[in-house]
mmCIF file with all atom_site columns, C-alpha atoms in Angstrom:
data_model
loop_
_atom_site.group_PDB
_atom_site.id
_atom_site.type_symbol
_atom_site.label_atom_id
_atom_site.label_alt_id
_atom_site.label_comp_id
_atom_site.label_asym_id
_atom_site.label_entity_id
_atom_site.label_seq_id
_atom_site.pdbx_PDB_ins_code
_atom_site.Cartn_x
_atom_site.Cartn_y
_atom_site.Cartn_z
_atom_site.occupancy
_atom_site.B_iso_or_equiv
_atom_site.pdbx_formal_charge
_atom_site.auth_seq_id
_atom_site.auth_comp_id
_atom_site.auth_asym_id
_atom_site.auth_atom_id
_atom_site.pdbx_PDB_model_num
ATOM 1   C CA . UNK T 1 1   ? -26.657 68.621 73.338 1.00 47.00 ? 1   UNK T CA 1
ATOM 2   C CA . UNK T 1 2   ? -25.652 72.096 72.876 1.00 67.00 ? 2   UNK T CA 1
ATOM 3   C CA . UNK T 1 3   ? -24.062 73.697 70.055 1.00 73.00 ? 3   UNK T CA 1
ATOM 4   C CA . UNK T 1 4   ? -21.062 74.704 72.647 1.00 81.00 ? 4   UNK T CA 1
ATOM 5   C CA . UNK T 1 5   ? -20.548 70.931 74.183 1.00 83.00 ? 5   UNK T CA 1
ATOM 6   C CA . UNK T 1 6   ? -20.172 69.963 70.067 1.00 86.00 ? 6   UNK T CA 1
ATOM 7   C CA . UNK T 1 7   ? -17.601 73.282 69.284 1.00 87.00 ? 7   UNK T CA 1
ATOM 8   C CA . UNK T 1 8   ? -15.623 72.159 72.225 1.00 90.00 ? 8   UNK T CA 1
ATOM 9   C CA . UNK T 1 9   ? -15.629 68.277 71.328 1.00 91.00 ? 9   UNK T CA 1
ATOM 10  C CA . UNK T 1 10  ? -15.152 68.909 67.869 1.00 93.00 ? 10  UNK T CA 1
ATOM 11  C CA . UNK T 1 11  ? -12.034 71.651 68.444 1.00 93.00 ? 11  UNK T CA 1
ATOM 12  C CA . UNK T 1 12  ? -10.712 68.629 70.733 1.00 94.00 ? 12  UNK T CA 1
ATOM 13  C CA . UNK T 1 13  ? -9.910  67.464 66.928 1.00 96.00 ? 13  UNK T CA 1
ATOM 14  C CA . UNK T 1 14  ? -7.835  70.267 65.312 1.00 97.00 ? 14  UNK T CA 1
ATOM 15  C CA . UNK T 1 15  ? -4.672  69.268 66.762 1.00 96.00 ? 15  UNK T CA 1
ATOM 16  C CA . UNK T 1 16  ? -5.103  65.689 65.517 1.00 96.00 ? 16  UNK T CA 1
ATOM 17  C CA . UNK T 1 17  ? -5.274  66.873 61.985 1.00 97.00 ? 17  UNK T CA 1
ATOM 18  C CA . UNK T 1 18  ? -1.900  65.041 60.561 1.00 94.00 ? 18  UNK T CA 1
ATOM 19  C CA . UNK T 1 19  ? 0.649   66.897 58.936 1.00 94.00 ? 19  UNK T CA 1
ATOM 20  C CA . UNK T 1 20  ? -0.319  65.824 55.450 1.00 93.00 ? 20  UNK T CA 1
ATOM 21  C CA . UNK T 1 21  ? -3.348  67.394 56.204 1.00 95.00 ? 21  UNK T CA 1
ATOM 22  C CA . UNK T 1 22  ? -5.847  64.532 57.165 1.00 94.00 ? 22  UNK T CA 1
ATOM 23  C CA . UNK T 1 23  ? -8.120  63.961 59.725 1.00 95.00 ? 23  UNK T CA 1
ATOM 24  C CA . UNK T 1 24  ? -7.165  60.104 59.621 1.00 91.00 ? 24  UNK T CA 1
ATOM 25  C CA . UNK T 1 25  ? -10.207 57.573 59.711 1.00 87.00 ? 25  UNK T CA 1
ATOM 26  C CA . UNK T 1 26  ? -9.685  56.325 63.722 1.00 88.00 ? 26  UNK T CA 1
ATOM 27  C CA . UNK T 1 27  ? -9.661  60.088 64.424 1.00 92.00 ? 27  UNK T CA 1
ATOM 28  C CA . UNK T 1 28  ? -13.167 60.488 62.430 1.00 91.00 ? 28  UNK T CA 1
ATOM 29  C CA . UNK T 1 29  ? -14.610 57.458 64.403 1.00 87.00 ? 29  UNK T CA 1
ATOM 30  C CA . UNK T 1 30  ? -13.814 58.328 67.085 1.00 90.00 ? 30  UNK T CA 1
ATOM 31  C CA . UNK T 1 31  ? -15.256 61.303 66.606 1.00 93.00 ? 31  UNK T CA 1
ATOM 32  C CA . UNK T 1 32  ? -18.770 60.024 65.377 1.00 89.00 ? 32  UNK T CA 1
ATOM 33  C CA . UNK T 1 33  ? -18.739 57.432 68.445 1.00 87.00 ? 33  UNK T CA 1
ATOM 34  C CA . UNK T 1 34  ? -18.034 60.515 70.941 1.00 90.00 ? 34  UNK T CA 1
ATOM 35  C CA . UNK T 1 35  ? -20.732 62.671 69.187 1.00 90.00 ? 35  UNK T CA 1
ATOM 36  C CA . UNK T 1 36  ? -22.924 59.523 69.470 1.00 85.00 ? 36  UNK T CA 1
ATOM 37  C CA . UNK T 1 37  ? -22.225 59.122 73.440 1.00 84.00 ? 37  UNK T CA 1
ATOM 38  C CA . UNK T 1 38  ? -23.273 62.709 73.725 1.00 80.00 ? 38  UNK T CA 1
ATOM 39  C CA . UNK T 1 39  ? -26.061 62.767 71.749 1.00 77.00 ? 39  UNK T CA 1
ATOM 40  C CA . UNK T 1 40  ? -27.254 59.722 72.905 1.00 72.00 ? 40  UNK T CA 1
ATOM 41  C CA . UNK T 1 41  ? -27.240 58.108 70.550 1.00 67.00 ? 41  UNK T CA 1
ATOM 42  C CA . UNK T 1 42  ? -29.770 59.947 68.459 1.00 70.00 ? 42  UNK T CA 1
ATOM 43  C CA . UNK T 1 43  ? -27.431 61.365 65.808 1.00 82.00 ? 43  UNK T CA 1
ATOM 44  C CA . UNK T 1 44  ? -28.277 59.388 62.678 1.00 83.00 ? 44  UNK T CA 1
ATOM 45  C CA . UNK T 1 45  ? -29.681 62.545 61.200 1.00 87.00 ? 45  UNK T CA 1
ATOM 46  C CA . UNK T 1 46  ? -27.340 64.745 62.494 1.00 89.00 ? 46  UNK T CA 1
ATOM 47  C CA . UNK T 1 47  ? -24.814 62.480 60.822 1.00 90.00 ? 47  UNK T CA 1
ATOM 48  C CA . UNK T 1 48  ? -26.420 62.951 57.320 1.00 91.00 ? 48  UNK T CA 1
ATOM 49  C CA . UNK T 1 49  ? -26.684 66.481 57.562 1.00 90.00 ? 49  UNK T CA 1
ATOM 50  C CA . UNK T 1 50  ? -22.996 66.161 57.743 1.00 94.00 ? 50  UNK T CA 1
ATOM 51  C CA . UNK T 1 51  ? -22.582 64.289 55.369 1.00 93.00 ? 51  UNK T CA 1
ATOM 52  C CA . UNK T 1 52  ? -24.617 66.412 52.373 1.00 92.00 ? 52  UNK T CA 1
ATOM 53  C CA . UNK T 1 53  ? -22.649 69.813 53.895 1.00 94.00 ? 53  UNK T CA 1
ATOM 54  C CA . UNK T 1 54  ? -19.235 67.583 53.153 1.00 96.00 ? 54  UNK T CA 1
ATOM 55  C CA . UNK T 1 55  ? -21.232 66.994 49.612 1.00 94.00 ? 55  UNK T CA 1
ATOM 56  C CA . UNK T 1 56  ? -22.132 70.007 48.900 1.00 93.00 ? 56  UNK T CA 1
ATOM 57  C CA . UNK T 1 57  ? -18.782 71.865 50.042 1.00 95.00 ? 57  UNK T CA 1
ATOM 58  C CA . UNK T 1 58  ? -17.166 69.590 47.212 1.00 95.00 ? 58  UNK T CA 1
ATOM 59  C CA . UNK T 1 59  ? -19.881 70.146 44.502 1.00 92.00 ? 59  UNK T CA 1
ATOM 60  C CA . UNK T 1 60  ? -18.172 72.851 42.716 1.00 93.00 ? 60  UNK T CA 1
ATOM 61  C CA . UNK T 1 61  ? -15.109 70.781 42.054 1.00 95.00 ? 61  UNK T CA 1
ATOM 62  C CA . UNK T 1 62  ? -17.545 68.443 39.788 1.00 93.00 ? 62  UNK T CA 1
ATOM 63  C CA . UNK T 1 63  ? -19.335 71.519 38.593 1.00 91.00 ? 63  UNK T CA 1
ATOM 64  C CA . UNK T 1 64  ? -15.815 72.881 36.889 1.00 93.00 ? 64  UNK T CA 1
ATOM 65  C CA . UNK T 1 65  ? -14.568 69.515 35.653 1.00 93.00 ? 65  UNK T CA 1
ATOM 66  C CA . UNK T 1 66  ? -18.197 68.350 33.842 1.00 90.00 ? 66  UNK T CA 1
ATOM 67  C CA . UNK T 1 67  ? -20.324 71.388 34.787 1.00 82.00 ? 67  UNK T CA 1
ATOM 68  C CA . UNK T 1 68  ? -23.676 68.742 34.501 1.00 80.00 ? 68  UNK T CA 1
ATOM 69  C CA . UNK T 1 69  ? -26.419 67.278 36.397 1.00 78.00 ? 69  UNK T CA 1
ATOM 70  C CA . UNK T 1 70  ? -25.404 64.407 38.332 1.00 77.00 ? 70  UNK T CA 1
ATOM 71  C CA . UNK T 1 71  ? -27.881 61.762 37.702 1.00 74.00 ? 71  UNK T CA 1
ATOM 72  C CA . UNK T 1 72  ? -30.086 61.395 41.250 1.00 71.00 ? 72  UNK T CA 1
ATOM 73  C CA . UNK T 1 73  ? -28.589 62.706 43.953 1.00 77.00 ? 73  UNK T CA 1
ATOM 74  C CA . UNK T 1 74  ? -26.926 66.471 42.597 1.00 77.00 ? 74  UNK T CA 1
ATOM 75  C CA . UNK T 1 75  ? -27.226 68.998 45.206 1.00 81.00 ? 75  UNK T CA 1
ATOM 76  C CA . UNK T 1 76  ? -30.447 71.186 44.219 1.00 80.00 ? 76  UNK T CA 1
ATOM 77  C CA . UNK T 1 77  ? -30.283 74.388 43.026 1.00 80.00 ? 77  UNK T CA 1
ATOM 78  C CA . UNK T 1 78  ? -29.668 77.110 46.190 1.00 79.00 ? 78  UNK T CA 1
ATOM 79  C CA . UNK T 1 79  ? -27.950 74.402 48.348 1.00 80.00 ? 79  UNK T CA 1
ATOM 80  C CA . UNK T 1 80  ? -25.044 75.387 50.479 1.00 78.00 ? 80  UNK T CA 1
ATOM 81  C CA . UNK T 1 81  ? -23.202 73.436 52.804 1.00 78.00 ? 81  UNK T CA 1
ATOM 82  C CA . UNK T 1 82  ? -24.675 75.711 55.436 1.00 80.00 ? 82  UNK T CA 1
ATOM 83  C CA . UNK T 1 83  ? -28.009 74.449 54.310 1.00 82.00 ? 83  UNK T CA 1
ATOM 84  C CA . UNK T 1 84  ? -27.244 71.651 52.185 1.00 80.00 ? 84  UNK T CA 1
ATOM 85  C CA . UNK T 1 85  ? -30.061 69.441 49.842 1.00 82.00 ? 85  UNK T CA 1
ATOM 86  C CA . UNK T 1 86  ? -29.126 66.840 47.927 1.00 81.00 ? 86  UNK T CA 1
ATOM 87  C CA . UNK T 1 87  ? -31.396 64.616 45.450 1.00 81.00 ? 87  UNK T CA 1
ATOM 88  C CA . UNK T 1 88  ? -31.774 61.577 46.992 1.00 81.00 ? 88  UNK T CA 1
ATOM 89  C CA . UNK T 1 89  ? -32.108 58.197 45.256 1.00 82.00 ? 89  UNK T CA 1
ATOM 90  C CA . UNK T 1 90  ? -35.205 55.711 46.082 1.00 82.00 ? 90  UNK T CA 1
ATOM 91  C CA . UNK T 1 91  ? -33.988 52.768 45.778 1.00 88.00 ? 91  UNK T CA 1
ATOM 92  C CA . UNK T 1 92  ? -30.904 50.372 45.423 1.00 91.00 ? 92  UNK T CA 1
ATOM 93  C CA . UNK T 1 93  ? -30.800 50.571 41.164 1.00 92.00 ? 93  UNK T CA 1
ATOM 94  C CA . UNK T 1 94  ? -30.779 53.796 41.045 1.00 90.00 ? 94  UNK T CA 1
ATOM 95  C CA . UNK T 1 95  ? -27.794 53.984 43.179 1.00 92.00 ? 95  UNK T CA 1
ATOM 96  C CA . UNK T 1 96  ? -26.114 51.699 41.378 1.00 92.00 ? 96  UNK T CA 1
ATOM 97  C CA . UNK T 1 97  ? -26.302 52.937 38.420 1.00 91.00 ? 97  UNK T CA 1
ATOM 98  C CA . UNK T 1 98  ? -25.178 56.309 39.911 1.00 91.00 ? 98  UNK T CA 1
ATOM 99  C CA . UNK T 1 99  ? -22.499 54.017 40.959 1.00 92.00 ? 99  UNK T CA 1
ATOM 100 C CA . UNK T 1 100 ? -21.503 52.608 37.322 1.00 93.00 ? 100 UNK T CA 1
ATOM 101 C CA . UNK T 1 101 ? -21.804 56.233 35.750 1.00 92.00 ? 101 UNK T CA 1
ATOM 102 C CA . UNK T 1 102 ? -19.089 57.482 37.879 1.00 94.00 ? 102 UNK T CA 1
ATOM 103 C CA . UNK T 1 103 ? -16.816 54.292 37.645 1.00 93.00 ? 103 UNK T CA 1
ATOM 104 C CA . UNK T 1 104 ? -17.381 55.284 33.947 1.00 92.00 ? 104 UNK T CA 1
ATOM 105 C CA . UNK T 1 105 ? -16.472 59.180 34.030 1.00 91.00 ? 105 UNK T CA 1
ATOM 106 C CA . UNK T 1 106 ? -13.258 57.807 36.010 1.00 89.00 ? 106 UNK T CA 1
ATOM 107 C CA . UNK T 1 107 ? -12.353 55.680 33.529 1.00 89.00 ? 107 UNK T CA 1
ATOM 108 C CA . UNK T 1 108 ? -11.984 59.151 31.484 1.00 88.00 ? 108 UNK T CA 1
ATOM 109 C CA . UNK T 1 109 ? -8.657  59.556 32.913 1.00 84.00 ? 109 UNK T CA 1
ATOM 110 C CA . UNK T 1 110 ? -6.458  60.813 36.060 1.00 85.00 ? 110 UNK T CA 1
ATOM 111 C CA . UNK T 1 111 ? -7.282  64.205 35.812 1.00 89.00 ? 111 UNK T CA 1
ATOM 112 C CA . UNK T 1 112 ? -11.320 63.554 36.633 1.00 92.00 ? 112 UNK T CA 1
ATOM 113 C CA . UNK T 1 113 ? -10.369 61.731 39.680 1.00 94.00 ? 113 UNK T CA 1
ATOM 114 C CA . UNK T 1 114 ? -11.064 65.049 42.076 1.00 96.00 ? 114 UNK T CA 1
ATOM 115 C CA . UNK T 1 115 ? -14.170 65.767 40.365 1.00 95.00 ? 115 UNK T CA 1
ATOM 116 C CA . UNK T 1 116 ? -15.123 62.507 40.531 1.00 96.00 ? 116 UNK T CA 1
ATOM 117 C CA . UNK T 1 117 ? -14.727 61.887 43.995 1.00 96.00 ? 117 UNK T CA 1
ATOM 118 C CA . UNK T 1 118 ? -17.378 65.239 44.536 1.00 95.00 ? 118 UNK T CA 1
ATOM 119 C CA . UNK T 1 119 ? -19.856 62.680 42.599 1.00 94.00 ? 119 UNK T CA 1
ATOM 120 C CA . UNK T 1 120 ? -19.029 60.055 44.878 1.00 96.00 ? 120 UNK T CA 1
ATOM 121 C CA . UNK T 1 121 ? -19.498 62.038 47.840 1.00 95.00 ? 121 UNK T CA 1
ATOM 122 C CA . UNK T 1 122 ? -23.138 62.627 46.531 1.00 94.00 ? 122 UNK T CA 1
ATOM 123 C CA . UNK T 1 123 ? -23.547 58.690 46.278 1.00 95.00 ? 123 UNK T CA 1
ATOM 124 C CA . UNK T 1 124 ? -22.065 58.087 49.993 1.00 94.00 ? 124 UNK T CA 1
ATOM 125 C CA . UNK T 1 125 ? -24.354 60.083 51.280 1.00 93.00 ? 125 UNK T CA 1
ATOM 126 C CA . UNK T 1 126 ? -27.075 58.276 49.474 1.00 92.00 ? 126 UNK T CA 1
ATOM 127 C CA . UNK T 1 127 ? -25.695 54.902 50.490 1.00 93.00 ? 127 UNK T CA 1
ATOM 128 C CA . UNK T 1 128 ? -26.080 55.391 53.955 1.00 91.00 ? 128 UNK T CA 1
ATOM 129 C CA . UNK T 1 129 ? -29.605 57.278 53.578 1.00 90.00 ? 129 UNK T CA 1
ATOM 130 C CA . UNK T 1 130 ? -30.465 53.773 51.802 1.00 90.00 ? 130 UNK T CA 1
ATOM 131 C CA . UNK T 1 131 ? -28.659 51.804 54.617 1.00 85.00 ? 131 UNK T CA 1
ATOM 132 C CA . UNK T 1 132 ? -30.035 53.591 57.182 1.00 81.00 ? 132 UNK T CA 1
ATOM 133 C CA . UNK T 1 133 ? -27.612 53.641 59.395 1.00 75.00 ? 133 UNK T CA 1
ATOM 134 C CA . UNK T 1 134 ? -23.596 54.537 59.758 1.00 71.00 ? 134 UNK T CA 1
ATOM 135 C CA . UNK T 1 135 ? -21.668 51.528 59.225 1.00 70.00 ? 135 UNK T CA 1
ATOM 136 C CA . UNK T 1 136 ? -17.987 51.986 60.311 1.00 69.00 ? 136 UNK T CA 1
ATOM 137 C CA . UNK T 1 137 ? -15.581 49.289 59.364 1.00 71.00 ? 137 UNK T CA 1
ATOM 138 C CA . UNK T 1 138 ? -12.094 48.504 60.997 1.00 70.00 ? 138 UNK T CA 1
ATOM 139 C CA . UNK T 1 139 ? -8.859  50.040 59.822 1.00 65.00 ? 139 UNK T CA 1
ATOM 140 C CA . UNK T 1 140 ? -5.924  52.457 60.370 1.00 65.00 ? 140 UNK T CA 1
ATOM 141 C CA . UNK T 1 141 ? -6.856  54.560 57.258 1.00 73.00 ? 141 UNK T CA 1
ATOM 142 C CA . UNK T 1 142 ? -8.662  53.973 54.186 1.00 77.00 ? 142 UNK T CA 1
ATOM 143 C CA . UNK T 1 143 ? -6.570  52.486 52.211 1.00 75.00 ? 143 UNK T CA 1
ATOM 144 C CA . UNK T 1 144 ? -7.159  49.846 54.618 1.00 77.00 ? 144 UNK T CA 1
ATOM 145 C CA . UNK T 1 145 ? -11.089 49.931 53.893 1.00 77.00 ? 145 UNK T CA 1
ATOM 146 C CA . UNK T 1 146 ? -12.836 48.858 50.823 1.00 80.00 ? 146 UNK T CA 1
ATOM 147 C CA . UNK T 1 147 ? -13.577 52.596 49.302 1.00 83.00 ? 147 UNK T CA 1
ATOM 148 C CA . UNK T 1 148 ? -17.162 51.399 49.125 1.00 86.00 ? 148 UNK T CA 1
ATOM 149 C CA . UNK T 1 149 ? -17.099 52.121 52.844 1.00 84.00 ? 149 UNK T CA 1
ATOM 150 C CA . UNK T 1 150 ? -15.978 55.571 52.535 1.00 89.00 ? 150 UNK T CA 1
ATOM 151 C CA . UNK T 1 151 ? -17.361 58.545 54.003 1.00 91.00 ? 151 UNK T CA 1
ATOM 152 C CA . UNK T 1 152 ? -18.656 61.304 52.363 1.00 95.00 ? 152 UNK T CA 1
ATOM 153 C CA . UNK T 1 153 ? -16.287 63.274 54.311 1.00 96.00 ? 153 UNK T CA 1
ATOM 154 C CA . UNK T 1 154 ? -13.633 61.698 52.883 1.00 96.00 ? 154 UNK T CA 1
ATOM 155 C CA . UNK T 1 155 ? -14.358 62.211 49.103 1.00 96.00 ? 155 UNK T CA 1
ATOM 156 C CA . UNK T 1 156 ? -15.280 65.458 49.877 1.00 97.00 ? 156 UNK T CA 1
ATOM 157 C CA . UNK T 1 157 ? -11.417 65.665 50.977 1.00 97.00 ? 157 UNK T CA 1
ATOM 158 C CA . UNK T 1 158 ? -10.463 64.165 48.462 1.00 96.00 ? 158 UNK T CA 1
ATOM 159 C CA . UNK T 1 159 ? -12.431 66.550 45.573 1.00 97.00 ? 159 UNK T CA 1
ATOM 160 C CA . UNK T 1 160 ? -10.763 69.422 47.549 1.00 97.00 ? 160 UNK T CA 1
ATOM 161 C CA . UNK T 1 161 ? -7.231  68.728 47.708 1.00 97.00 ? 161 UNK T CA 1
ATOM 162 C CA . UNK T 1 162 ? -6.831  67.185 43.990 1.00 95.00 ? 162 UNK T CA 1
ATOM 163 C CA . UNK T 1 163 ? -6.609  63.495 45.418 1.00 91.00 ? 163 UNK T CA 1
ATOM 164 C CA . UNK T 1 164 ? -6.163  61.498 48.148 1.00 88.00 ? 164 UNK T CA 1
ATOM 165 C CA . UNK T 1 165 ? -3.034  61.740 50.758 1.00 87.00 ? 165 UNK T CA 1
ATOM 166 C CA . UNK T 1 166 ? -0.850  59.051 48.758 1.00 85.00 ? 166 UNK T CA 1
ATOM 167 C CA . UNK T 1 167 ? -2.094  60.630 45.248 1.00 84.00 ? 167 UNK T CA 1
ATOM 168 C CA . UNK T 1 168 ? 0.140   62.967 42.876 1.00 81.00 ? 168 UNK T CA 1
ATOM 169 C CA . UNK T 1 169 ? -0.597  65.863 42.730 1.00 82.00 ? 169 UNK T CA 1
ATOM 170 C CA . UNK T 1 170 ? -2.656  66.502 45.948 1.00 90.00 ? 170 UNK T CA 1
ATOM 171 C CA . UNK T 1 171 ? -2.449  69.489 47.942 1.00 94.00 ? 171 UNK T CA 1
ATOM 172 C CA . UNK T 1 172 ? -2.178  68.944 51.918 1.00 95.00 ? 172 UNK T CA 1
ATOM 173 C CA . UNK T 1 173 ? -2.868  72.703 52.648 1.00 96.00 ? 173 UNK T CA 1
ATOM 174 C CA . UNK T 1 174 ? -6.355  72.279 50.555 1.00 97.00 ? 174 UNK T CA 1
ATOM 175 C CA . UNK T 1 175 ? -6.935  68.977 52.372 1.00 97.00 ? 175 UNK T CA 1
ATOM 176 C CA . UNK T 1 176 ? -6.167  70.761 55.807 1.00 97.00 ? 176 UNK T CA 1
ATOM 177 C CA . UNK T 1 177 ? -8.341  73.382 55.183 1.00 98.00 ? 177 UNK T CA 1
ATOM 178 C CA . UNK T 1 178 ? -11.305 71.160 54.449 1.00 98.00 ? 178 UNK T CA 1
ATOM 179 C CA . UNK T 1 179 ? -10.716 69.124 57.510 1.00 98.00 ? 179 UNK T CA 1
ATOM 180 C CA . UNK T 1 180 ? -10.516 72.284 59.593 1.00 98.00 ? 180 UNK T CA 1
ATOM 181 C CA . UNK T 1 181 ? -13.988 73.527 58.062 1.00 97.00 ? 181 UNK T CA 1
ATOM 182 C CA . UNK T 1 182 ? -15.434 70.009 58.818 1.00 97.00 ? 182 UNK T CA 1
ATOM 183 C CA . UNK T 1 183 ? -14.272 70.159 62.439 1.00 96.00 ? 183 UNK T CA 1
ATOM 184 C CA . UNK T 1 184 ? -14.769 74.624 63.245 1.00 95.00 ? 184 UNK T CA 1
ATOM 185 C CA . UNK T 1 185 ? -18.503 74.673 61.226 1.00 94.00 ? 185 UNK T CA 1
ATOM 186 C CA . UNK T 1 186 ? -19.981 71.279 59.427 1.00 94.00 ? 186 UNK T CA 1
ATOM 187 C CA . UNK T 1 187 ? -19.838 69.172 62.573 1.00 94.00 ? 187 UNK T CA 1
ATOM 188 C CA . UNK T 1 188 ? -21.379 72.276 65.047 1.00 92.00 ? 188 UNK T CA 1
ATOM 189 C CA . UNK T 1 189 ? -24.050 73.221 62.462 1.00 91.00 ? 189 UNK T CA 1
ATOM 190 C CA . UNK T 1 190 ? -24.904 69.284 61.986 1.00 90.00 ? 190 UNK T CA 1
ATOM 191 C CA . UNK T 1 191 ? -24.927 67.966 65.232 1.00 88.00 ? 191 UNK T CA 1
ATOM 192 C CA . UNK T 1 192 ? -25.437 71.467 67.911 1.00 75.00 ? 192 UNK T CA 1
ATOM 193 C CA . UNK T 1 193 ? -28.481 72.468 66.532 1.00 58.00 ? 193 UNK T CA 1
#
């Protein structure tokens, strides 16, 4: 597939993007199953790459708020969502306790939530390296899906904008902009080249 036939499928997308600023989860799979179709179905790694840019992108939101290491899976040093790297974890333990160490910094208060979710988007992106393959469950949004099941994407939204769509304070233009970056240059650069 070329990088044009993505732009053009992608772009498809922009005028989708909801007026709070979200690229709502039907929208998103639809999107992976159409990328799928055209990539034949070989876009597992295509879909990861995505995933760590979406990382990545939201790393500097956890940087400010706790400016350490995650444990595992922090992006390495030099990584850009243009050329993203992420730690990856080996095995199930370590993820879960990447897992429990962010349930604890959110139980820190409110405030951490955005940075927070740029940890979790790390840990996504690790859960589906360790599932090994994209599992995309039912339902008109995600508060309609176990958060579990979340896409990196989305936490990487979520870091960005200060919280999710029916959080306070959360800023649609931030969350627009993100979904706009996703669709113009993460999904191209993932899945065209």
């Amino acid at each position: 597939m070329t990088e044009e036939n993505v732009v053009r499928l992608a772009d498809g997308y922009i005028d989708r993007i909801s007026s709070d600023g979200e690229l709502k989860w039907p929208l998103r799979m639809e999107l992976h199953h159409a990328l799928e179709q055209v990539t034949g179905g070989d876009s597992w790694r295509s879909y990861l790459r995505l995933s760590a840019s979406c990382a990545v992108k939201a790393w500097p939101v956890w940087q400010e708020r706790f400016g350490e290491p995650l444990p595992f899976c922090a992006p390495t040093p030099g990584a850009t969502p243009e050329q993203p790297q992420l730690g990856l974890v080996y095995n199930s333990v370590q993820l879960n306790r990447l897992a429990t160490f962010l349930d604890n910094r959110m139980r820190t208060g409110p405030e951490t939530f955005p940075a927070v979710a740029a940890g979790l988007a790390c840990w996504a992106t690790n859960r589906d390296v360790l599932r090994a393959e994209l599992v995309l469950p039912a339902g008109a949004d995600e508060a309609e899906v176990d958060s579990e099941d979340w896409e990196p994407s989305y936490f990487a939204s979520i870091a960005l904008a200060g919280g999710a769509i029916w959080e306070t304070p959360s800023n649609s233009a931030l969350r627009r902009d993100f979904w706009l970056w996703y669709l113009r240059v993460a999904v191209p650069a993932s899945y065209g080249a």
